[in-house]
PDB file of C-alpha atoms and ligand atoms in Angstrom:
ATOM      1  CA  MET A   1      15.706 -87.418 -20.841  1.00  0.00           C
ATOM      2  CA  THR A   2      18.724 -85.978 -21.174  1.00  0.00           C
ATOM      3  CA  ASN A   3      21.852 -87.247 -20.438  1.00  0.00           C
ATOM      4  CA  ARG A   4      23.510 -84.680 -19.416  1.00  0.00           C
ATOM      5  CA  GLN A   5      23.982 -84.747 -15.232  1.00  0.00           C
ATOM      6  CA  ASN A   6      22.875 -82.587 -12.687  1.00  0.00           C
ATOM      7  CA  VAL A   7      22.437 -81.517  -8.970  1.00  0.00           C
ATOM      8  CA  VAL A   8      21.039 -79.450  -6.218  1.00  0.00           C
ATOM      9  CA  ILE A   9      22.196 -76.824  -3.693  1.00  0.00           C
ATOM     10  CA  THR A  10      21.604 -75.590  -0.448  1.00  0.00           C
ATOM     11  CA  GLY A  11      22.355 -72.485   0.225  1.00  0.00           C
ATOM     12  CA  GLY A  12      23.845 -71.991  -2.964  1.00  0.00           C
ATOM     13  CA  ALA A  13      23.285 -68.362  -3.963  1.00  0.00           C
ATOM     14  CA  SER A  14      26.746 -67.078  -1.576  1.00  0.00           C
ATOM     15  CA  GLY A  15      29.424 -69.142  -0.078  1.00  0.00           C
ATOM     16  CA  ILE A  16      31.117 -72.721  -0.271  1.00  0.00           C
ATOM     17  CA  GLY A  17      27.075 -73.699  -2.671  1.00  0.00           C
ATOM     18  CA  ALA A  18      27.391 -70.936  -4.771  1.00  0.00           C
ATOM     19  CA  ALA A  19      31.850 -71.275  -5.888  1.00  0.00           C
ATOM     20  CA  ALA A  20      30.052 -75.212  -5.851  1.00  0.00           C
ATOM     21  CA  ALA A  21      27.321 -74.323  -8.439  1.00  0.00           C
ATOM     22  CA  ARG A  22      29.639 -72.177 -10.826  1.00  0.00           C
ATOM     23  CA  CYS A  23      32.235 -75.299 -10.309  1.00  0.00           C
ATOM     24  CA  PHE A  24      29.441 -77.940 -11.271  1.00  0.00           C
ATOM     25  CA  ALA A  25      28.537 -75.928 -14.733  1.00  0.00           C
ATOM     26  CA  GLY A  26      31.765 -75.736 -15.422  1.00  0.00           C
ATOM     27  CA  ALA A  27      32.536 -79.060 -15.537  1.00  0.00           C
ATOM     28  CA  GLY A  28      28.743 -79.934 -17.745  1.00  0.00           C
ATOM     29  CA  TYR A  29      26.041 -80.309 -14.834  1.00  0.00           C
ATOM     30  CA  ALA A  30      23.593 -78.677 -14.870  1.00  0.00           C
ATOM     31  CA  VAL A  31      22.661 -76.891 -11.557  1.00  0.00           C
ATOM     32  CA  ALA A  32      19.719 -76.459  -9.191  1.00  0.00           C
ATOM     33  CA  ILE A  33      20.379 -73.430  -6.943  1.00  0.00           C
ATOM     34  CA  GLY A  34      18.642 -74.046  -3.884  1.00  0.00           C
ATOM     35  CA  TYR A  35      18.908 -70.247  -2.486  1.00  0.00           C
ATOM     36  CA  HIS A  36      16.875 -68.745   1.556  1.00  0.00           C
ATOM     37  CA  PRO A  37      14.973 -65.486  -0.207  1.00  0.00           C
ATOM     38  CA  ALA A  38      15.008 -63.828   3.975  1.00  0.00           C
ATOM     39  CA  ASP A  39      18.808 -64.255   3.408  1.00  0.00           C
ATOM     40  CA  PRO A  40      20.639 -61.320   1.955  1.00  0.00           C
ATOM     41  CA  HIS A  41      22.105 -63.252  -1.688  1.00  0.00           C
ATOM     42  CA  ASP A  42      20.928 -62.557  -5.485  1.00  0.00           C
ATOM     43  CA  PRO A  43      20.907 -66.456  -7.301  1.00  0.00           C
ATOM     44  CA  ALA A  44      20.654 -63.566 -10.272  1.00  0.00           C
ATOM     45  CA  LEU A  45      23.628 -63.350  -9.385  1.00  0.00           C
ATOM     46  CA  VAL A  46      25.322 -66.787 -10.030  1.00  0.00           C
ATOM     47  CA  LEU A  47      23.161 -67.248 -12.056  1.00  0.00           C
ATOM     48  CA  GLU A  48      24.387 -64.769 -14.860  1.00  0.00           C
ATOM     49  CA  ASP A  49      27.839 -66.640 -14.365  1.00  0.00           C
ATOM     50  CA  ILE A  50      26.323 -70.011 -14.813  1.00  0.00           C
ATOM     51  CA  HIS A  51      24.805 -68.451 -18.196  1.00  0.00           C
ATOM     52  CA  GLY A  52      27.525 -66.060 -19.245  1.00  0.00           C
ATOM     53  CA  GLU A  53      30.341 -69.609 -19.761  1.00  0.00           C
ATOM     54  CA  GLY A  54      27.378 -71.377 -21.275  1.00  0.00           C
ATOM     55  CA  GLY A  55      26.566 -73.152 -18.799  1.00  0.00           C
ATOM     56  CA  VAL A  56      22.801 -74.813 -17.673  1.00  0.00           C
ATOM     57  CA  ALA A  57      21.475 -73.103 -14.020  1.00  0.00           C
ATOM     58  CA  ALA A  58      18.189 -72.828 -12.737  1.00  0.00           C
ATOM     59  CA  ALA A  59      17.073 -70.579  -9.139  1.00  0.00           C
ATOM     60  CA  PHE A  60      14.765 -72.111  -6.456  1.00  0.00           C
ATOM     61  CA  PRO A  61      14.458 -69.971  -3.181  1.00  0.00           C
ATOM     62  CA  VAL A  62      14.275 -73.261  -0.468  1.00  0.00           C
ATOM     63  CA  ASP A  63      14.128 -73.074   2.890  1.00  0.00           C
ATOM     64  CA  VAL A  64      15.713 -75.958   4.571  1.00  0.00           C
ATOM     65  CA  ARG A  65      13.619 -76.444   7.922  1.00  0.00           C
ATOM     66  CA  ASP A  66      10.576 -76.555   5.986  1.00  0.00           C
ATOM     67  CA  THR A  67      10.300 -80.396   4.272  1.00  0.00           C
ATOM     68  CA  GLY A  68       7.458 -78.958   2.187  1.00  0.00           C
ATOM     69  CA  GLN A  69       9.126 -76.453   0.700  1.00  0.00           C
ATOM     70  CA  VAL A  70      11.921 -79.116   0.694  1.00  0.00           C
ATOM     71  CA  ALA A  71      10.253 -81.406  -0.490  1.00  0.00           C
ATOM     72  CA  ALA A  72       8.606 -78.626  -3.699  1.00  0.00           C
ATOM     73  CA  PHE A  73      12.634 -77.754  -4.354  1.00  0.00           C
ATOM     74  CA  LEU A  74      13.556 -81.353  -4.909  1.00  0.00           C
ATOM     75  CA  ALA A  75      10.919 -81.524  -7.136  1.00  0.00           C
ATOM     76  CA  ASP A  76      10.817 -79.232  -9.151  1.00  0.00           C
ATOM     77  CA  ALA A  77      14.403 -79.537 -10.112  1.00  0.00           C
ATOM     78  CA  ALA A  78      13.365 -83.085 -10.900  1.00  0.00           C
ATOM     79  CA  ALA A  79      10.685 -81.721 -13.067  1.00  0.00           C
ATOM     80  CA  GLN A  80      13.505 -79.727 -15.135  1.00  0.00           C
ATOM     81  CA  TRP A  81      15.556 -82.198 -15.708  1.00  0.00           C
ATOM     82  CA  GLY A  82      14.055 -85.257 -15.128  1.00  0.00           C
ATOM     83  CA  ARG A  83      16.021 -86.461 -12.137  1.00  0.00           C
ATOM     84  CA  VAL A  84      18.467 -85.736  -9.154  1.00  0.00           C
ATOM     85  CA  ASP A  85      21.750 -86.767 -10.151  1.00  0.00           C
ATOM     86  CA  HIS A  86      23.233 -85.458  -7.381  1.00  0.00           C
ATOM     87  CA  VAL A  87      22.712 -84.031  -3.681  1.00  0.00           C
ATOM     88  CA  ILE A  88      25.180 -80.844  -2.236  1.00  0.00           C
ATOM     89  CA  ALA A  89      22.961 -80.717   1.203  1.00  0.00           C
ATOM     90  CA  ASN A  90      25.278 -77.169   2.308  1.00  0.00           C
ATOM     91  CA  ALA A  91      23.010 -74.382   3.672  1.00  0.00           C
ATOM     92  CA  GLY A  92      23.949 -74.197   6.877  1.00  0.00           C
ATOM     93  CA  ILE A  93      24.187 -70.918   9.615  1.00  0.00           C
ATOM     94  CA  LEU A  94      26.459 -70.101  12.733  1.00  0.00           C
ATOM     95  CA  ARG A  95      25.150 -68.650  15.907  1.00  0.00           C
ATOM     96  CA  ARG A  96      27.541 -67.293  18.579  1.00  0.00           C
ATOM     97  CA  ALA A  97      26.190 -68.286  22.226  1.00  0.00           C
ATOM     98  CA  ALA A  98      28.108 -69.061  25.227  1.00  0.00           C
ATOM     99  CA  LEU A  99      25.598 -72.527  27.554  1.00  0.00           C
ATOM    100  CA  GLY A 100      23.719 -69.710  30.347  1.00  0.00           C
ATOM    101  CA  ASP A 101      22.446 -67.887  26.967  1.00  0.00           C
ATOM    102  CA  LEU A 102      21.686 -71.000  24.623  1.00  0.00           C
ATOM    103  CA  THR A 103      17.674 -71.528  25.004  1.00  0.00           C
ATOM    104  CA  ASP A 104      16.077 -74.392  23.885  1.00  0.00           C
ATOM    105  CA  ASP A 105      15.219 -71.340  20.813  1.00  0.00           C
ATOM    106  CA  ALA A 106      18.568 -71.105  20.299  1.00  0.00           C
ATOM    107  CA  TRP A 107      20.225 -74.609  19.488  1.00  0.00           C
ATOM    108  CA  ASN A 108      16.366 -75.443  18.309  1.00  0.00           C
ATOM    109  CA  GLU A 109      17.718 -73.016  16.062  1.00  0.00           C
ATOM    110  CA  VAL A 110      21.306 -74.307  14.554  1.00  0.00           C
ATOM    111  CA  ILE A 111      19.845 -77.899  14.623  1.00  0.00           C
ATOM    112  CA  ASP A 112      17.072 -77.724  12.524  1.00  0.00           C
ATOM    113  CA  ILE A 113      18.983 -75.965   9.209  1.00  0.00           C
ATOM    114  CA  ASP A 114      22.779 -77.355  10.182  1.00  0.00           C
ATOM    115  CA  LEU A 115      22.097 -81.085  11.472  1.00  0.00           C
ATOM    116  CA  THR A 116      17.716 -81.396  10.090  1.00  0.00           C
ATOM    117  CA  GLY A 117      17.942 -79.842   6.849  1.00  0.00           C
ATOM    118  CA  VAL A 118      20.603 -81.656   5.631  1.00  0.00           C
ATOM    119  CA  MET A 119      18.335 -85.098   6.280  1.00  0.00           C
ATOM    120  CA  ARG A 120      15.225 -83.627   5.132  1.00  0.00           C
ATOM    121  CA  THR A 121      16.968 -82.521   1.722  1.00  0.00           C
ATOM    122  CA  VAL A 122      18.502 -86.067   1.053  1.00  0.00           C
ATOM    123  CA  ARG A 123      15.234 -87.292   2.010  1.00  0.00           C
ATOM    124  CA  ALA A 124      13.414 -85.483  -0.713  1.00  0.00           C
ATOM    125  CA  ALA A 125      16.078 -86.965  -3.168  1.00  0.00           C
ATOM    126  CA  LEU A 126      14.663 -90.489  -2.801  1.00  0.00           C
ATOM    127  CA  PRO A 127      11.934 -90.532  -5.298  1.00  0.00           C
ATOM    128  CA  TYR A 128      13.970 -88.638  -7.960  1.00  0.00           C
ATOM    129  CA  PHE A 129      17.647 -90.680  -7.631  1.00  0.00           C
ATOM    130  CA  PRO A 130      18.591 -92.090 -10.586  1.00  0.00           C
ATOM    131  CA  GLU A 131      17.652 -96.225 -10.999  1.00  0.00           C
ATOM    132  CA  ALA A 132      21.128 -97.042  -9.768  1.00  0.00           C
ATOM    133  CA  GLY A 133      23.792 -94.745  -8.847  1.00  0.00           C
ATOM    134  CA  GLY A 134      23.597 -90.917  -8.303  1.00  0.00           C
ATOM    135  CA  SER A 135      25.409 -89.342  -4.933  1.00  0.00           C
ATOM    136  CA  VAL A 136      25.218 -87.331  -1.509  1.00  0.00           C
ATOM    137  CA  VAL A 137      27.662 -84.885  -0.517  1.00  0.00           C
ATOM    138  CA  ALA A 138      26.654 -83.433   3.238  1.00  0.00           C
ATOM    139  CA  VAL A 139      28.927 -79.953   4.501  1.00  0.00           C
ATOM    140  CA  SER A 140      30.331 -80.582   8.231  1.00  0.00           C
ATOM    141  CA  SER A 141      33.153 -78.893   9.532  1.00  0.00           C
ATOM    142  CA  ILE A 142      36.449 -78.956  11.883  1.00  0.00           C
ATOM    143  CA  VAL A 143      33.510 -77.833  14.652  1.00  0.00           C
ATOM    144  CA  GLY A 144      32.270 -80.704  15.642  1.00  0.00           C
ATOM    145  CA  ALA A 145      34.129 -83.154  13.273  1.00  0.00           C
ATOM    146  CA  ASN A 146      37.891 -82.379  14.755  1.00  0.00           C
ATOM    147  CA  TYR A 147      36.962 -79.890  17.547  1.00  0.00           C
ATOM    148  CA  GLY A 148      35.393 -78.204  19.740  1.00  0.00           C
ATOM    149  CA  TRP A 149      34.767 -73.992  19.852  1.00  0.00           C
ATOM    150  CA  ALA A 150      33.722 -72.756  22.379  1.00  0.00           C
ATOM    151  CA  GLU A 151      29.828 -70.674  22.818  1.00  0.00           C
ATOM    152  CA  HIS A 152      29.815 -72.722  19.353  1.00  0.00           C
ATOM    153  CA  ALA A 153      28.132 -76.211  21.172  1.00  0.00           C
ATOM    154  CA  HIS A 154      25.109 -76.162  19.050  1.00  0.00           C
ATOM    155  CA  TYR A 155      26.420 -75.362  15.785  1.00  0.00           C
ATOM    156  CA  ALA A 156      29.372 -78.456  16.639  1.00  0.00           C
ATOM    157  CA  ALA A 157      26.590 -80.697  17.623  1.00  0.00           C
ATOM    158  CA  ALA A 158      24.850 -80.284  14.469  1.00  0.00           C
ATOM    159  CA  LYS A 159      28.102 -80.380  12.424  1.00  0.00           C
ATOM    160  CA  ALA A 160      29.642 -83.800  14.780  1.00  0.00           C
ATOM    161  CA  GLY A 161      25.757 -84.854  13.877  1.00  0.00           C
ATOM    162  CA  VAL A 162      26.137 -84.989   9.734  1.00  0.00           C
ATOM    163  CA  LEU A 163      28.377 -87.320  10.138  1.00  0.00           C
ATOM    164  CA  GLY A 164      27.095 -89.710  11.813  1.00  0.00           C
ATOM    165  CA  LEU A 165      24.364 -89.121   9.320  1.00  0.00           C
ATOM    166  CA  VAL A 166      25.970 -89.627   6.806  1.00  0.00           C
ATOM    167  CA  GLN A 167      27.865 -93.011   7.734  1.00  0.00           C
ATOM    168  CA  SER A 168      24.463 -94.468   8.012  1.00  0.00           C
ATOM    169  CA  LEU A 169      22.822 -93.658   4.467  1.00  0.00           C
ATOM    170  CA  ALA A 170      25.908 -94.614   2.550  1.00  0.00           C
ATOM    171  CA  GLN A 171      25.284 -97.639   4.359  1.00  0.00           C
ATOM    172  CA  GLU A 172      21.571 -97.508   4.147  1.00  0.00           C
ATOM    173  CA  LEU A 173      21.987 -96.316   0.361  1.00  0.00           C
ATOM    174  CA  GLY A 174      23.954 -97.988  -1.266  1.00  0.00           C
ATOM    175  CA  PRO A 175      22.306-101.168  -1.934  1.00  0.00           C
ATOM    176  CA  ARG A 176      20.531 -98.621  -4.812  1.00  0.00           C
ATOM    177  CA  GLY A 177      24.553 -97.408  -5.558  1.00  0.00           C
ATOM    178  CA  ILE A 178      23.416 -93.696  -4.226  1.00  0.00           C
ATOM    179  CA  ARG A 179      27.549 -92.733  -2.340  1.00  0.00           C
ATOM    180  CA  VAL A 180      26.773 -90.505   0.717  1.00  0.00           C
ATOM    181  CA  ASN A 181      29.795 -88.392   1.747  1.00  0.00           C
ATOM    182  CA  ALA A 182      30.866 -85.960   3.869  1.00  0.00           C
ATOM    183  CA  VAL A 183      33.215 -82.182   3.353  1.00  0.00           C
ATOM    184  CA  VAL A 184      34.566 -80.986   6.989  1.00  0.00           C
ATOM    185  CA  PRO A 185      35.983 -78.001   5.148  1.00  0.00           C
ATOM    186  CA  GLY A 186      38.670 -75.788   7.857  1.00  0.00           C
ATOM    187  CA  THR A 187      38.210 -72.137   8.078  1.00  0.00           C
ATOM    188  CA  ILE A 188      37.585 -71.257   4.775  1.00  0.00           C
ATOM    189  CA  GLU A 189      37.334 -67.196   3.988  1.00  0.00           C
ATOM    190  CA  SER A 190      32.890 -66.049   3.070  1.00  0.00           C
ATOM    191  CA  PRO A 191      29.843 -64.801   4.104  1.00  0.00           C
ATOM    192  CA  GLN A 192      29.829 -66.793   7.315  1.00  0.00           C
ATOM    193  CA  SER A 193      33.469 -66.818   8.370  1.00  0.00           C
ATOM    194  CA  LEU A 194      34.057 -62.957   7.916  1.00  0.00           C
ATOM    195  CA  ASP A 195      30.770 -62.779  10.567  1.00  0.00           C
ATOM    196  CA  ALA A 196      32.611 -61.450  13.364  1.00  0.00           C
ATOM    197  CA  THR A 197      29.695 -61.637  15.656  1.00  0.00           C
ATOM    198  CA  HIS A 198      29.091 -65.326  15.441  1.00  0.00           C
ATOM    199  CA  SER A 199      32.598 -66.610  13.870  1.00  0.00           C
ATOM    200  CA  LEU A 200      35.758 -65.509  13.379  1.00  0.00           C
ATOM    201  CA  GLY A 201      35.871 -62.666  11.649  1.00  0.00           C
ATOM    202  CA  GLN A 202      39.006 -61.239   8.246  1.00  0.00           C
ATOM    203  CA  ALA A 203      41.088 -60.491  11.693  1.00  0.00           C
ATOM    204  CA  GLY A 204      40.131 -63.738  12.692  1.00  0.00           C
ATOM    205  CA  ILE A 205      40.830 -65.996   9.767  1.00  0.00           C
ATOM    206  CA  ASP A 206      43.873 -64.574   8.609  1.00  0.00           C
ATOM    207  CA  GLN A 207      45.613 -65.236  12.233  1.00  0.00           C
ATOM    208  CA  GLN A 208      44.133 -69.035  11.601  1.00  0.00           C
ATOM    209  CA  ALA A 209      46.427 -68.661   7.837  1.00  0.00           C
ATOM    210  CA  ALA A 210      49.158 -67.498   9.959  1.00  0.00           C
ATOM    211  CA  LEU A 211      48.629 -70.863  11.662  1.00  0.00           C
ATOM    212  CA  LEU A 212      49.112 -73.046   8.756  1.00  0.00           C
ATOM    213  CA  PRO A 213      51.448 -75.762   7.834  1.00  0.00           C
ATOM    214  CA  LEU A 214      50.919 -73.731   4.166  1.00  0.00           C
ATOM    215  CA  ALA A 215      50.426 -69.785   5.543  1.00  0.00           C
ATOM    216  CA  PRO A 216      49.483 -68.199   4.664  1.00  0.00           C
ATOM    217  CA  ARG A 217      47.009 -68.758   3.142  1.00  0.00           C
ATOM    218  CA  THR A 218      43.319 -68.342   3.166  1.00  0.00           C
ATOM    219  CA  GLY A 219      41.047 -70.919   2.331  1.00  0.00           C
ATOM    220  CA  THR A 220      38.638 -70.260   0.129  1.00  0.00           C
ATOM    221  CA  VAL A 221      35.722 -71.975  -1.161  1.00  0.00           C
ATOM    222  CA  GLU A 222      36.375 -73.243  -4.210  1.00  0.00           C
ATOM    223  CA  ASP A 223      38.827 -75.433  -2.754  1.00  0.00           C
ATOM    224  CA  VAL A 224      36.297 -76.596  -1.071  1.00  0.00           C
ATOM    225  CA  ALA A 225      33.745 -76.793  -4.394  1.00  0.00           C
ATOM    226  CA  ALA A 226      37.007 -78.804  -5.603  1.00  0.00           C
ATOM    227  CA  ALA A 227      36.526 -81.409  -2.869  1.00  0.00           C
ATOM    228  CA  ILE A 228      32.920 -81.492  -2.669  1.00  0.00           C
ATOM    229  CA  GLY A 229      33.004 -81.742  -6.966  1.00  0.00           C
ATOM    230  CA  PHE A 230      35.447 -84.315  -6.688  1.00  0.00           C
ATOM    231  CA  LEU A 231      33.519 -86.746  -4.601  1.00  0.00           C
ATOM    232  CA  ALA A 232      30.147 -86.156  -6.306  1.00  0.00           C
ATOM    233  CA  SER A 233      32.184 -87.450  -9.089  1.00  0.00           C
ATOM    234  CA  ASP A 234      32.838 -91.096 -11.382  1.00  0.00           C
ATOM    235  CA  ALA A 235      35.901 -90.540  -9.639  1.00  0.00           C
ATOM    236  CA  ALA A 236      35.209 -91.471  -5.900  1.00  0.00           C
ATOM    237  CA  GLY A 237      32.998 -93.986  -7.030  1.00  0.00           C
ATOM    238  CA  PHE A 238      34.197 -96.316  -4.523  1.00  0.00           C
ATOM    239  CA  ILE A 239      33.661 -93.347  -1.556  1.00  0.00           C
ATOM    240  CA  THR A 240      30.463 -94.094   1.239  1.00  0.00           C
ATOM    241  CA  GLY A 241      30.478 -93.232   4.109  1.00  0.00           C
ATOM    242  CA  THR A 242      33.570 -91.015   4.524  1.00  0.00           C
ATOM    243  CA  SER A 243      34.519 -87.130   5.348  1.00  0.00           C
ATOM    244  CA  LEU A 244      37.397 -85.248   3.179  1.00  0.00           C
ATOM    245  CA  LEU A 245      38.835 -82.725   5.300  1.00  0.00           C
ATOM    246  CA  VAL A 246      39.857 -79.717   3.743  1.00  0.00           C
ATOM    247  CA  ASP A 247      41.597 -77.240   6.309  1.00  0.00           C
ATOM    248  CA  GLY A 248      44.889 -76.511   5.086  1.00  0.00           C
ATOM    249  CA  GLY A 249      46.908 -78.154   6.710  1.00  0.00           C
ATOM    250  CA  LEU A 250      45.383 -76.601  10.438  1.00  0.00           C
ATOM    251  CA  GLY A 251      44.634 -80.659  12.183  1.00  0.00           C
ATOM    252  CA  THR A 252      48.388 -80.955  11.810  1.00  0.00           C
ATOM    253  CA  VAL A 253      49.899 -78.306  14.224  1.00  0.00           C
ATOM    254  CA  SER A 254      50.576 -78.730  17.651  1.00  0.00           C
ATOM    255  CA  PRO A 255      48.968 -76.477  20.281  1.00  0.00           C
ATOM    256  CA  ARG A 256      52.234 -73.885  21.214  1.00  0.00           C
TER     257      ARG A 256
HETATM  258  P1  LIG B 301      27.291 -68.467   4.270  1.00  0.00           P
HETATM  259  O1  LIG B 301      26.483 -67.761   5.122  1.00  0.00           O
HETATM  260  O2  LIG B 301      28.005 -68.030   2.807  1.00  0.00           O
HETATM  261  O3  LIG B 301      26.925 -70.460   3.101  1.00  0.00           O
HETATM  262  C1  LIG B 301      25.379 -70.719   3.692  1.00  0.00           C
HETATM  263  C2  LIG B 301      24.174 -70.239   3.404  1.00  0.00           C
HETATM  264  O4  LIG B 301      22.237 -71.034   3.745  1.00  0.00           O
HETATM  265  C3  LIG B 301      23.167 -68.691   1.966  1.00  0.00           C
HETATM  266  O5  LIG B 301      23.497 -69.375   1.042  1.00  0.00           O
HETATM  267  C4  LIG B 301      22.909 -69.238   3.525  1.00  0.00           C
HETATM  268  O6  LIG B 301      21.718 -68.890   1.930  1.00  0.00           O
HETATM  269  C5  LIG B 301      21.827 -70.171   3.057  1.00  0.00           C
HETATM  270  N1  LIG B 301      20.729 -70.918   4.345  1.00  0.00           N
HETATM  271  C6  LIG B 301      20.817 -70.045   6.021  1.00  0.00           C
HETATM  272  N2  LIG B 301      20.077 -70.936   6.627  1.00  0.00           N
HETATM  273  C7  LIG B 301      18.851 -71.678   5.454  1.00  0.00           C
HETATM  274  C8  LIG B 301      17.809 -72.059   5.519  1.00  0.00           C
HETATM  275  N3  LIG B 301      17.025 -72.331   6.982  1.00  0.00           N
HETATM  276  N4  LIG B 301      17.309 -72.516   4.032  1.00  0.00           N
HETATM  277  C9  LIG B 301      17.856 -72.623   2.817  1.00  0.00           C
HETATM  278  N5  LIG B 301      19.113 -72.143   3.055  1.00  0.00           N
HETATM  279  C10 LIG B 301      20.297 -71.404   4.241  1.00  0.00           C
HETATM  280  O7  LIG B 301      27.996 -69.243   4.354  1.00  0.00           O
HETATM  281  P2  LIG B 301      29.251 -70.710   3.799  1.00  0.00           P
HETATM  282  O8  LIG B 301      31.125 -70.157   4.380  1.00  0.00           O
HETATM  283  O9  LIG B 301      29.187 -71.361   2.577  1.00  0.00           O
HETATM  284  O10 LIG B 301      29.039 -71.899   4.623  1.00  0.00           O
HETATM  285  C11 LIG B 301      28.551 -72.984   3.827  1.00  0.00           C
HETATM  286  C12 LIG B 301      28.264 -74.205   4.326  1.00  0.00           C
HETATM  287  O11 LIG B 301      29.749 -73.827   5.193  1.00  0.00           O
HETATM  288  C13 LIG B 301      27.327 -74.161   6.029  1.00  0.00           C
HETATM  289  O12 LIG B 301      26.781 -75.091   6.072  1.00  0.00           O
HETATM  290  C14 LIG B 301      28.743 -74.037   7.002  1.00  0.00           C
HETATM  291  O13 LIG B 301      28.068 -74.705   8.009  1.00  0.00           O
HETATM  292  C15 LIG B 301      29.503 -74.788   5.834  1.00  0.00           C
HETATM  293  N6  LIG B 301      31.096 -74.166   6.730  1.00  0.00           N
HETATM  294  C16 LIG B 301      31.737 -72.956   6.733  1.00  0.00           C
HETATM  295  C17 LIG B 301      32.615 -72.880   7.101  1.00  0.00           C
HETATM  296  C18 LIG B 301      33.635 -71.522   6.488  1.00  0.00           C
HETATM  297  O14 LIG B 301      35.499 -71.231   7.565  1.00  0.00           O
HETATM  298  N7  LIG B 301      33.197 -70.800   6.639  1.00  0.00           N
HETATM  299  C19 LIG B 301      33.480 -74.266   7.155  1.00  0.00           C
HETATM  300  C20 LIG B 301      33.073 -74.800   8.089  1.00  0.00           C
HETATM  301  C21 LIG B 301      31.863 -75.186   7.215  1.00  0.00           C
END
């Protein structure tokens, strides 16, 4: 077994997850990239970048809706590197549906991936954390954590749920030395937010960027990856059960 720390990331082939994979690899971690084969994101591109820089990474297919697949992902990553030091529960989907159109199936799909998927991922990692230490960073959202969003009630409920999950798991896993935190991204340019059907699209992203104290800066996936990297690192050794807002100051803006 090596002393190199390793990290497991769900949704690691695109957006925030891919940026986190590159960030961790650049900082010397071995990275297990979980990718969802049904999605159009190619983990080979992320692996190529990381390996090109001399980093250590491998990709594993996983659908976080499937308990068996999540267990296999964590077991495979642990088999590769001997243990799992850090878990980044990042996989998520965003769907637009007005309440009248929000079928049980539509509700359950978002909750299953965005909330239950986080629980499944952390649960599957339990046998593989080091004897003392380790960390979890879950990806919540300003939607649910700080705001509501019409036609996105299921997403908001899931992302709010992630915060409750994080607080409870921080208590439960603290005695094992495992820290559990969340990042709360604001609007970040990524495949999810660029989807104009379910999210803001480019025009909506630009409109919101103009409101920020840091205007006209748009949030990048690297901004969130850096916050995830901090929460997982030893520098955050006394931080658990909390969340880190990465929103460019959106929350400070009063309605005009
Ligand atoms: P993204 O769509 O690029 O990333 C989502 C990732 O989740 C993709 O890689 C996708 O393949 C994966 N995924 C989806 N369903 C899955 C499943 N069933 N099993 C395994 N993986 C699955 O967009 P992103 O913005 O990078 O999103 C990453 C996380 O950040 C999500 O949880 C999202 O809700 C959250 N978030 C994003 C923003 C934003 O503005 N982009 C804001 C707040 C929170």
